[in-house]
Amino acid sequence: MCRTVPKKRVGVYPGTFDPLTNGHLSLIMRATAIFDTVIVAIAADTTKSPLFTLEERISLAAESVKNIPGVVVEGFEGLLVDYVLKSGSHTIIRGLRAVSDFEYEFQLALMNRKLDREIQTVFLMTDYQWLYISSTIVKNVASLNGNVKDLVPPPVWTALRHKYGFDEK
Ligand code: COA
């Protein structure tokens, strides 16, 4: 009897990740329940001016996910759709925190679909505990010596303290 071998499902979770927060981490963990492999794809080409270099963002994310099976971290340059196809995937994963995210996410998803009709974007809801955080708000609080230890993975907390030059409270 001939059985069809199921295809491996690879999902690409792209972002600037400047830096990766517990909100991103929770989304990555939930994505591993759906995809065999989740690639956390860190963009070199972003509209933002990141605090951390691409290499720093990659290494902080890699350190933060090292104990989650099925997750890999990579940096990429150029168009996201090109990178997704090169990775052997057809799926972009994005998180939605609130209705306010929807318009921007809709725009990104439609532009990516225009660029390549084979690629689908799927949205996962962010866990309610992390609805209010973003990388920007975490950096802002940390830059003013505020404690964001509970909002980011330990390597990111250490990196933020080094970047802003303060000791742990
Ligand atoms: N928990 C907490 N925060 C979350 C979150 C979650 N689950 N999901 C998103 N966020 C926050 C992020 O922290 C980030 O906050 P910030 O704006 O304060 O930095 C924000 O929501 C969204 O950022 P992020 O997820 O990093 O994505 P992005 O919008 O910065 O990334 C790219 C955009 C990288 C996907 C896009 O620029 C891209 O594809 N670049 C490659 C070039 C390209 O193809 N361009 C054309 C795109 S159509």
Short mmCIF file of N, CA and C and ligand atoms in Angstrom, two decimals:
data_model
loop_
_atom_site.label_atom_id
_atom_site.label_comp_id
_atom_site.label_asym_id
_atom_site.label_seq_id
_atom_site.Cartn_x
_atom_site.Cartn_y
_atom_site.Cartn_z
N MET A 1 0.84 -1.19 0.00
CA MET A 1 0.00 0.00 0.00
C MET A 1 0.88 1.26 0.00
N CYS A 2 0.51 2.22 -0.79
CA CYS A 2 1.32 3.43 -0.91
C CYS A 2 0.71 4.55 -0.06
N ARG A 3 1.46 5.00 0.93
CA ARG A 3 0.94 6.09 1.78
C ARG A 3 1.58 7.41 1.41
N THR A 4 0.79 8.47 1.43
CA THR A 4 1.36 9.78 1.13
C THR A 4 2.12 10.27 2.37
N VAL A 5 3.36 10.65 2.15
CA VAL A 5 4.14 11.19 3.27
C VAL A 5 3.77 12.66 3.43
N PRO A 6 3.30 13.07 4.64
CA PRO A 6 2.91 14.47 4.79
C PRO A 6 4.09 15.40 4.58
N LYS A 7 3.82 16.54 3.92
CA LYS A 7 4.90 17.51 3.68
C LYS A 7 5.22 18.23 4.98
N LYS A 8 6.45 18.60 5.15
CA LYS A 8 6.85 19.38 6.33
C LYS A 8 6.31 20.78 6.18
N ARG A 9 5.67 21.28 7.22
CA ARG A 9 5.16 22.65 7.14
C ARG A 9 6.16 23.61 7.77
N VAL A 10 6.58 24.56 6.93
CA VAL A 10 7.55 25.56 7.39
C VAL A 10 6.87 26.93 7.40
N GLY A 11 6.87 27.60 8.53
CA GLY A 11 6.29 28.94 8.63
C GLY A 11 7.39 29.96 8.91
N VAL A 12 7.30 31.10 8.25
CA VAL A 12 8.30 32.15 8.46
C VAL A 12 7.67 33.27 9.27
N TYR A 13 8.27 33.56 10.42
CA TYR A 13 7.78 34.64 11.29
C TYR A 13 8.76 35.82 11.16
N PRO A 14 8.43 36.80 10.32
CA PRO A 14 9.37 37.90 10.06
C PRO A 14 9.14 39.10 10.97
N GLY A 15 10.17 39.88 11.13
CA GLY A 15 10.02 41.11 11.90
C GLY A 15 11.36 41.80 12.05
N THR A 16 11.32 42.94 12.73
CA THR A 16 12.55 43.66 13.01
C THR A 16 13.18 43.09 14.29
N PHE A 17 12.34 42.70 15.21
CA PHE A 17 12.76 42.10 16.49
C PHE A 17 13.87 42.94 17.14
N ASP A 18 13.54 44.18 17.40
CA ASP A 18 14.54 45.12 17.95
C ASP A 18 14.12 45.62 19.34
N PRO A 19 14.19 44.79 20.35
CA PRO A 19 14.59 43.39 20.38
C PRO A 19 13.37 42.48 20.48
N LEU A 20 13.63 41.17 20.46
CA LEU A 20 12.59 40.17 20.66
C LEU A 20 12.05 40.31 22.09
N THR A 21 10.72 40.26 22.22
CA THR A 21 10.08 40.39 23.55
C THR A 21 9.37 39.09 23.91
N ASN A 22 8.83 39.04 25.13
CA ASN A 22 8.07 37.86 25.53
C ASN A 22 6.81 37.69 24.68
N GLY A 23 6.31 38.79 24.12
CA GLY A 23 5.15 38.71 23.23
C GLY A 23 5.51 37.92 21.97
N HIS A 24 6.67 38.23 21.40
CA HIS A 24 7.13 37.48 20.22
C HIS A 24 7.34 36.00 20.60
N LEU A 25 7.96 35.80 21.76
CA LEU A 25 8.29 34.44 22.20
C LEU A 25 7.03 33.59 22.34
N SER A 26 5.99 34.19 22.92
CA SER A 26 4.74 33.44 23.12
C SER A 26 4.13 33.07 21.76
N LEU A 27 4.24 33.99 20.82
CA LEU A 27 3.72 33.71 19.48
C LEU A 27 4.51 32.59 18.79
N ILE A 28 5.83 32.63 18.96
CA ILE A 28 6.69 31.59 18.37
C ILE A 28 6.32 30.21 18.93
N MET A 29 6.10 30.17 20.25
CA MET A 29 5.78 28.88 20.86
C MET A 29 4.46 28.36 20.33
N ARG A 30 3.47 29.24 20.17
CA ARG A 30 2.19 28.77 19.65
C ARG A 30 2.29 28.37 18.18
N ALA A 31 3.16 29.03 17.44
CA ALA A 31 3.33 28.69 16.02
C ALA A 31 3.94 27.29 15.87
N THR A 32 4.74 26.86 16.85
CA THR A 32 5.35 25.52 16.74
C THR A 32 4.30 24.41 16.86
N ALA A 33 3.11 24.75 17.37
CA ALA A 33 2.04 23.74 17.44
C ALA A 33 1.40 23.54 16.06
N ILE A 34 1.64 24.47 15.16
CA ILE A 34 1.01 24.40 13.83
C ILE A 34 2.02 24.01 12.75
N PHE A 35 3.26 24.50 12.91
CA PHE A 35 4.29 24.28 11.88
C PHE A 35 5.36 23.33 12.41
N ASP A 36 5.91 22.51 11.51
CA ASP A 36 7.01 21.61 11.90
C ASP A 36 8.27 22.43 12.19
N THR A 37 8.46 23.47 11.36
CA THR A 37 9.60 24.36 11.58
C THR A 37 9.11 25.81 11.53
N VAL A 38 9.54 26.59 12.49
CA VAL A 38 9.23 28.02 12.49
C VAL A 38 10.56 28.76 12.31
N ILE A 39 10.65 29.54 11.24
CA ILE A 39 11.86 30.33 11.02
C ILE A 39 11.58 31.75 11.49
N VAL A 40 12.31 32.18 12.49
CA VAL A 40 12.22 33.58 12.94
C VAL A 40 13.16 34.35 12.02
N ALA A 41 12.58 35.17 11.15
CA ALA A 41 13.36 35.82 10.09
C ALA A 41 13.54 37.30 10.43
N ILE A 42 14.79 37.66 10.67
CA ILE A 42 15.07 39.02 11.16
C ILE A 42 15.52 39.90 10.00
N ALA A 43 14.74 40.96 9.78
CA ALA A 43 14.93 41.78 8.58
C ALA A 43 16.09 42.76 8.73
N ALA A 44 16.96 42.75 7.71
CA ALA A 44 17.99 43.78 7.62
C ALA A 44 17.35 45.05 7.06
N ASP A 45 16.41 44.85 6.12
CA ASP A 45 15.74 45.99 5.48
C ASP A 45 14.42 46.25 6.16
N THR A 46 14.42 47.30 6.99
CA THR A 46 13.23 47.63 7.74
C THR A 46 13.06 49.14 7.67
N THR A 47 11.85 49.61 7.87
CA THR A 47 11.62 51.06 7.83
C THR A 47 12.05 51.72 9.14
N LYS A 48 12.43 50.89 10.12
CA LYS A 48 12.81 51.42 11.43
C LYS A 48 14.33 51.68 11.51
N SER A 49 14.75 52.42 12.53
CA SER A 49 16.19 52.58 12.78
C SER A 49 16.51 51.80 14.05
N PRO A 50 16.91 50.56 13.89
CA PRO A 50 17.04 49.70 15.06
C PRO A 50 18.13 50.14 16.06
N LEU A 51 17.86 49.86 17.32
CA LEU A 51 18.84 50.11 18.39
C LEU A 51 19.94 49.06 18.30
N PHE A 52 19.54 47.81 18.07
CA PHE A 52 20.49 46.70 17.98
C PHE A 52 20.85 46.43 16.51
N THR A 53 22.11 46.08 16.27
CA THR A 53 22.53 45.73 14.91
C THR A 53 21.83 44.44 14.50
N LEU A 54 21.88 44.15 13.21
CA LEU A 54 21.26 42.90 12.73
C LEU A 54 21.89 41.70 13.45
N GLU A 55 23.22 41.71 13.57
CA GLU A 55 23.91 40.58 14.21
C GLU A 55 23.46 40.44 15.67
N GLU A 56 23.30 41.60 16.35
CA GLU A 56 22.86 41.54 17.76
C GLU A 56 21.43 41.01 17.85
N ARG A 57 20.56 41.47 16.93
CA ARG A 57 19.16 41.02 16.97
C ARG A 57 19.07 39.51 16.71
N ILE A 58 19.91 39.03 15.77
CA ILE A 58 19.91 37.59 15.47
C ILE A 58 20.41 36.81 16.70
N SER A 59 21.51 37.28 17.26
CA SER A 59 22.08 36.49 18.36
C SER A 59 21.17 36.54 19.61
N LEU A 60 20.51 37.66 19.87
CA LEU A 60 19.59 37.71 21.03
C LEU A 60 18.40 36.79 20.81
N ALA A 61 17.87 36.78 19.57
CA ALA A 61 16.71 35.92 19.29
C ALA A 61 17.13 34.45 19.37
N ALA A 62 18.30 34.13 18.79
CA ALA A 62 18.76 32.73 18.78
C ALA A 62 18.95 32.22 20.21
N GLU A 63 19.56 33.05 21.04
CA GLU A 63 19.78 32.67 22.44
C GLU A 63 18.44 32.48 23.16
N SER A 64 17.46 33.31 22.82
CA SER A 64 16.15 33.27 23.51
C SER A 64 15.31 32.06 23.12
N VAL A 65 15.52 31.53 21.90
CA VAL A 65 14.67 30.40 21.45
C VAL A 65 15.42 29.07 21.46
N LYS A 66 16.63 29.07 22.01
CA LYS A 66 17.49 27.89 21.83
C LYS A 66 16.87 26.61 22.42
N ASN A 67 15.98 26.75 23.40
CA ASN A 67 15.38 25.54 23.99
C ASN A 67 14.02 25.19 23.41
N ILE A 68 13.61 25.87 22.35
CA ILE A 68 12.30 25.55 21.75
C ILE A 68 12.54 24.71 20.50
N PRO A 69 12.13 23.43 20.53
CA PRO A 69 12.39 22.58 19.36
C PRO A 69 11.65 23.09 18.12
N GLY A 70 12.30 22.95 16.97
CA GLY A 70 11.65 23.30 15.71
C GLY A 70 11.73 24.77 15.35
N VAL A 71 12.53 25.53 16.09
CA VAL A 71 12.63 26.97 15.79
C VAL A 71 14.06 27.30 15.36
N VAL A 72 14.17 28.02 14.24
CA VAL A 72 15.50 28.49 13.81
C VAL A 72 15.43 30.00 13.61
N VAL A 73 16.57 30.64 13.75
CA VAL A 73 16.63 32.10 13.58
C VAL A 73 17.58 32.41 12.43
N GLU A 74 17.13 33.28 11.55
CA GLU A 74 17.98 33.69 10.42
C GLU A 74 17.78 35.17 10.15
N GLY A 75 18.82 35.83 9.64
CA GLY A 75 18.65 37.20 9.16
C GLY A 75 18.36 37.14 7.66
N PHE A 76 17.70 38.17 7.13
CA PHE A 76 17.52 38.19 5.67
C PHE A 76 17.58 39.61 5.15
N GLU A 77 18.00 39.69 3.89
CA GLU A 77 18.06 40.99 3.20
C GLU A 77 17.13 40.94 2.02
N GLY A 78 16.65 42.08 1.60
CA GLY A 78 15.79 42.12 0.42
C GLY A 78 14.34 41.83 0.77
N LEU A 79 13.59 41.45 -0.27
CA LEU A 79 12.15 41.26 -0.09
C LEU A 79 11.83 40.00 0.72
N LEU A 80 10.86 40.15 1.60
CA LEU A 80 10.43 39.03 2.43
C LEU A 80 9.92 37.87 1.58
N VAL A 81 9.12 38.16 0.54
CA VAL A 81 8.56 37.06 -0.27
C VAL A 81 9.66 36.22 -0.91
N ASP A 82 10.74 36.86 -1.34
CA ASP A 82 11.85 36.11 -1.95
C ASP A 82 12.49 35.18 -0.92
N TYR A 83 12.66 35.75 0.28
CA TYR A 83 13.27 34.96 1.35
C TYR A 83 12.39 33.76 1.71
N VAL A 84 11.07 33.99 1.77
CA VAL A 84 10.13 32.92 2.16
C VAL A 84 10.23 31.76 1.16
N LEU A 85 10.23 32.07 -0.10
CA LEU A 85 10.32 31.01 -1.12
C LEU A 85 11.66 30.28 -1.05
N LYS A 86 12.72 31.07 -0.83
CA LYS A 86 14.06 30.46 -0.74
C LYS A 86 14.15 29.49 0.44
N SER A 87 13.35 29.79 1.50
CA SER A 87 13.40 28.93 2.69
C SER A 87 12.56 27.67 2.53
N GLY A 88 11.91 27.52 1.39
CA GLY A 88 11.08 26.33 1.18
C GLY A 88 9.72 26.46 1.85
N SER A 89 9.30 27.69 2.10
CA SER A 89 8.00 27.91 2.76
C SER A 89 7.07 28.67 1.82
N HIS A 90 5.76 28.66 2.19
CA HIS A 90 4.80 29.48 1.46
C HIS A 90 3.97 30.27 2.45
N THR A 91 4.40 30.29 3.71
CA THR A 91 3.55 30.88 4.74
C THR A 91 4.29 31.89 5.60
N ILE A 92 3.68 33.07 5.70
CA ILE A 92 4.20 34.11 6.59
C ILE A 92 3.31 34.12 7.83
N ILE A 93 3.94 34.14 9.00
CA ILE A 93 3.18 34.20 10.26
C ILE A 93 3.30 35.61 10.81
N ARG A 94 2.19 36.21 11.19
CA ARG A 94 2.25 37.52 11.84
C ARG A 94 1.35 37.49 13.08
N GLY A 95 1.69 38.33 14.04
CA GLY A 95 0.89 38.40 15.27
C GLY A 95 -0.04 39.60 15.23
N LEU A 96 -1.20 39.42 15.84
CA LEU A 96 -2.12 40.56 15.98
C LEU A 96 -2.33 40.81 17.46
N ARG A 97 -2.06 42.04 17.88
CA ARG A 97 -2.28 42.36 19.30
C ARG A 97 -3.63 43.00 19.52
N ALA A 98 -3.96 43.96 18.69
CA ALA A 98 -5.19 44.71 18.89
C ALA A 98 -5.71 45.12 17.53
N VAL A 99 -6.91 45.67 17.52
CA VAL A 99 -7.51 46.09 16.25
C VAL A 99 -6.59 47.09 15.54
N SER A 100 -5.86 47.89 16.35
CA SER A 100 -4.98 48.90 15.76
C SER A 100 -3.89 48.29 14.88
N ASP A 101 -3.51 47.03 15.12
CA ASP A 101 -2.49 46.37 14.29
C ASP A 101 -3.06 46.02 12.91
N PHE A 102 -4.39 45.91 12.85
CA PHE A 102 -5.00 45.27 11.69
C PHE A 102 -4.71 45.98 10.37
N GLU A 103 -4.83 47.32 10.38
CA GLU A 103 -4.69 48.06 9.13
C GLU A 103 -3.30 47.86 8.51
N TYR A 104 -2.27 47.99 9.37
CA TYR A 104 -0.89 47.83 8.91
C TYR A 104 -0.64 46.40 8.43
N GLU A 105 -1.13 45.45 9.21
CA GLU A 105 -0.92 44.04 8.85
C GLU A 105 -1.63 43.69 7.54
N PHE A 106 -2.81 44.26 7.36
CA PHE A 106 -3.60 44.03 6.15
C PHE A 106 -2.83 44.54 4.93
N GLN A 107 -2.24 45.73 5.11
CA GLN A 107 -1.46 46.36 4.04
C GLN A 107 -0.24 45.48 3.67
N LEU A 108 0.49 45.03 4.71
CA LEU A 108 1.66 44.17 4.47
C LEU A 108 1.25 42.88 3.76
N ALA A 109 0.18 42.25 4.26
CA ALA A 109 -0.24 40.96 3.71
C ALA A 109 -0.67 41.12 2.26
N LEU A 110 -1.40 42.20 1.97
CA LEU A 110 -1.87 42.39 0.59
C LEU A 110 -0.71 42.71 -0.35
N MET A 111 0.24 43.50 0.13
CA MET A 111 1.41 43.82 -0.71
C MET A 111 2.22 42.54 -0.98
N ASN A 112 2.39 41.72 0.07
CA ASN A 112 3.13 40.48 -0.13
C ASN A 112 2.38 39.56 -1.09
N ARG A 113 1.05 39.55 -1.02
CA ARG A 113 0.27 38.70 -1.94
C ARG A 113 0.38 39.22 -3.36
N LYS A 114 0.42 40.56 -3.49
CA LYS A 114 0.59 41.16 -4.83
C LYS A 114 1.94 40.75 -5.41
N LEU A 115 2.98 40.72 -4.52
CA LEU A 115 4.31 40.38 -5.00
C LEU A 115 4.43 38.89 -5.36
N ASP A 116 3.71 38.06 -4.61
CA ASP A 116 3.73 36.63 -4.92
C ASP A 116 2.44 35.97 -4.46
N ARG A 117 1.63 35.53 -5.39
CA ARG A 117 0.30 35.01 -5.06
C ARG A 117 0.34 33.64 -4.38
N GLU A 118 1.50 32.98 -4.44
CA GLU A 118 1.61 31.65 -3.83
C GLU A 118 1.75 31.73 -2.30
N ILE A 119 2.12 32.91 -1.84
CA ILE A 119 2.43 33.02 -0.41
C ILE A 119 1.22 33.50 0.38
N GLN A 120 0.92 32.77 1.46
CA GLN A 120 -0.21 33.13 2.32
C GLN A 120 0.31 33.71 3.63
N THR A 121 -0.46 34.64 4.18
CA THR A 121 -0.12 35.15 5.52
C THR A 121 -1.15 34.63 6.51
N VAL A 122 -0.67 34.07 7.61
CA VAL A 122 -1.61 33.65 8.66
C VAL A 122 -1.36 34.49 9.91
N PHE A 123 -2.43 34.80 10.61
CA PHE A 123 -2.33 35.65 11.80
C PHE A 123 -2.63 34.83 13.05
N LEU A 124 -1.78 35.01 14.06
CA LEU A 124 -2.05 34.38 15.35
C LEU A 124 -2.29 35.49 16.37
N MET A 125 -3.21 35.23 17.27
CA MET A 125 -3.48 36.23 18.32
C MET A 125 -2.35 36.21 19.34
N THR A 126 -1.94 37.38 19.74
CA THR A 126 -0.94 37.48 20.82
C THR A 126 -1.63 37.13 22.14
N ASP A 127 -0.90 36.45 23.01
CA ASP A 127 -1.45 36.12 24.32
C ASP A 127 -1.85 37.41 25.05
N TYR A 128 -2.98 37.37 25.78
CA TYR A 128 -3.51 38.61 26.38
C TYR A 128 -2.52 39.30 27.32
N GLN A 129 -1.61 38.50 27.94
CA GLN A 129 -0.66 39.14 28.88
C GLN A 129 0.30 40.10 28.18
N TRP A 130 0.48 39.91 26.86
CA TRP A 130 1.49 40.72 26.16
C TRP A 130 0.87 41.72 25.21
N LEU A 131 -0.45 41.91 25.36
CA LEU A 131 -1.15 42.77 24.39
C LEU A 131 -0.60 44.19 24.36
N TYR A 132 -0.12 44.65 25.50
CA TYR A 132 0.25 46.07 25.61
C TYR A 132 1.71 46.33 25.28
N ILE A 133 2.50 45.26 25.03
CA ILE A 133 3.93 45.56 24.83
C ILE A 133 4.32 45.57 23.35
N SER A 134 5.34 46.37 23.09
CA SER A 134 5.96 46.38 21.77
C SER A 134 7.45 46.58 22.03
N SER A 135 8.26 46.36 21.01
CA SER A 135 9.70 46.56 21.19
C SER A 135 9.98 48.02 21.55
N THR A 136 9.24 48.94 20.93
CA THR A 136 9.48 50.37 21.18
C THR A 136 9.20 50.74 22.63
N ILE A 137 8.09 50.26 23.17
CA ILE A 137 7.75 50.66 24.55
C ILE A 137 8.74 50.04 25.55
N VAL A 138 9.18 48.81 25.25
CA VAL A 138 10.16 48.15 26.11
C VAL A 138 11.48 48.94 26.11
N LYS A 139 11.92 49.39 24.92
CA LYS A 139 13.18 50.16 24.82
C LYS A 139 13.04 51.49 25.53
N ASN A 140 11.86 52.12 25.36
CA ASN A 140 11.65 53.42 25.97
C ASN A 140 11.75 53.33 27.49
N VAL A 141 11.08 52.34 28.07
CA VAL A 141 11.11 52.18 29.53
C VAL A 141 12.53 51.84 29.99
N ALA A 142 13.20 50.92 29.26
CA ALA A 142 14.56 50.52 29.65
C ALA A 142 15.53 51.69 29.56
N SER A 143 15.33 52.56 28.56
CA SER A 143 16.27 53.68 28.38
C SER A 143 16.16 54.67 29.54
N LEU A 144 15.02 54.64 30.24
CA LEU A 144 14.83 55.53 31.38
C LEU A 144 15.05 54.79 32.71
N ASN A 145 15.80 53.67 32.59
CA ASN A 145 16.17 52.87 33.75
C ASN A 145 14.98 52.17 34.40
N GLY A 146 13.93 51.93 33.63
CA GLY A 146 12.76 51.21 34.16
C GLY A 146 12.99 49.70 34.04
N ASN A 147 12.33 48.96 34.90
CA ASN A 147 12.53 47.51 34.94
C ASN A 147 11.58 46.79 33.97
N VAL A 148 12.15 46.20 32.93
CA VAL A 148 11.34 45.46 31.96
C VAL A 148 11.72 43.97 31.96
N LYS A 149 12.32 43.57 33.08
CA LYS A 149 12.83 42.20 33.19
C LYS A 149 11.75 41.15 32.89
N ASP A 150 10.52 41.41 33.31
CA ASP A 150 9.45 40.41 33.12
C ASP A 150 8.86 40.44 31.71
N LEU A 151 9.30 41.36 30.89
CA LEU A 151 8.69 41.52 29.57
C LEU A 151 9.54 40.98 28.43
N VAL A 152 10.79 40.64 28.76
CA VAL A 152 11.72 40.18 27.71
C VAL A 152 12.48 38.94 28.18
N PRO A 153 12.98 38.12 27.25
CA PRO A 153 13.80 36.96 27.65
C PRO A 153 15.08 37.44 28.35
N PRO A 154 15.66 36.60 29.26
CA PRO A 154 16.84 37.03 30.02
C PRO A 154 17.98 37.61 29.17
N PRO A 155 18.35 37.01 28.01
CA PRO A 155 19.48 37.60 27.25
C PRO A 155 19.17 39.03 26.76
N VAL A 156 17.91 39.28 26.48
CA VAL A 156 17.52 40.63 26.00
C VAL A 156 17.60 41.63 27.16
N TRP A 157 17.19 41.20 28.33
CA TRP A 157 17.27 42.07 29.52
C TRP A 157 18.73 42.45 29.78
N THR A 158 19.63 41.47 29.69
CA THR A 158 21.06 41.75 29.89
C THR A 158 21.55 42.73 28.82
N ALA A 159 21.16 42.49 27.57
CA ALA A 159 21.62 43.35 26.47
C ALA A 159 21.09 44.78 26.62
N LEU A 160 19.86 44.90 27.08
CA LEU A 160 19.29 46.26 27.27
C LEU A 160 20.05 46.99 28.36
N ARG A 161 20.39 46.27 29.43
CA ARG A 161 21.13 46.92 30.53
C ARG A 161 22.50 47.38 30.04
N HIS A 162 23.15 46.54 29.22
CA HIS A 162 24.46 46.94 28.69
C HIS A 162 24.31 48.14 27.76
N LYS A 163 23.31 48.08 26.90
CA LYS A 163 23.12 49.15 25.92
C LYS A 163 22.88 50.49 26.62
N TYR A 164 22.06 50.47 27.65
CA TYR A 164 21.71 51.72 28.33
C TYR A 164 22.59 51.99 29.56
N GLY A 165 23.50 51.04 29.85
CA GLY A 165 24.49 51.26 30.91
C GLY A 165 23.91 51.41 32.31
N PHE A 166 23.04 50.48 32.71
CA PHE A 166 22.60 50.52 34.11
C PHE A 166 22.66 49.14 34.74
N ASP A 167 22.70 49.12 36.09
CA ASP A 167 22.78 47.86 36.82
C ASP A 167 21.37 47.35 37.11
N GLU A 168 21.33 46.05 37.39
CA GLU A 168 20.02 45.45 37.70
C GLU A 168 19.50 46.02 39.02
N LYS A 169 18.16 46.34 39.03
CA LYS A 169 17.57 46.85 40.28
C LYS A 169 17.19 45.70 41.17
N1 COA B 1 4.02 40.68 21.01
C1 COA B 1 4.57 41.86 21.29
N2 COA B 1 4.85 42.78 20.37
C2 COA B 1 4.55 42.49 19.11
C3 COA B 1 3.96 41.29 18.74
C4 COA B 1 3.69 40.37 19.74
N3 COA B 1 3.15 39.18 19.48
N4 COA B 1 3.76 41.29 17.40
C5 COA B 1 4.22 42.47 16.96
N5 COA B 1 4.70 43.18 17.99
C6 COA B 1 5.26 44.52 17.92
C7 COA B 1 6.70 44.52 17.68
O1 COA B 1 7.41 44.56 18.91
C8 COA B 1 6.90 45.76 16.89
O2 COA B 1 6.97 46.86 17.76
P1 COA B 1 7.73 48.21 17.37
O3 COA B 1 6.94 48.80 16.24
O4 COA B 1 7.67 48.97 18.62
O5 COA B 1 9.12 47.83 16.93
C9 COA B 1 5.63 45.86 16.07
O6 COA B 1 4.67 45.16 16.81
C10 COA B 1 5.73 45.20 14.73
O7 COA B 1 7.03 44.95 14.45
P2 COA B 1 7.63 43.60 13.93
O8 COA B 1 6.80 42.42 14.27
O9 COA B 1 9.08 43.60 14.31
O10 COA B 1 7.45 43.76 12.46
P3 COA B 1 7.85 44.96 11.63
O11 COA B 1 6.58 45.64 11.29
O12 COA B 1 8.94 45.75 12.23
O13 COA B 1 8.45 44.11 10.45
C11 COA B 1 8.83 43.46 8.24
C12 COA B 1 8.14 44.42 9.19
C13 COA B 1 10.24 43.14 8.67
C14 COA B 1 8.04 42.16 8.19
C15 COA B 1 8.81 44.19 6.90
O14 COA B 1 9.47 45.43 7.06
C16 COA B 1 9.50 43.42 5.80
O15 COA B 1 8.95 42.44 5.30
N6 COA B 1 10.77 43.83 5.44
C17 COA B 1 11.51 43.17 4.38
C18 COA B 1 11.43 44.02 3.09
C19 COA B 1 10.10 43.82 2.42
O16 COA B 1 9.76 42.74 1.92
N7 COA B 1 9.32 44.89 2.37
C20 COA B 1 8.00 44.85 1.79
C21 COA B 1 6.98 44.40 2.81
S1 COA B 1 5.36 44.42 2.12
#
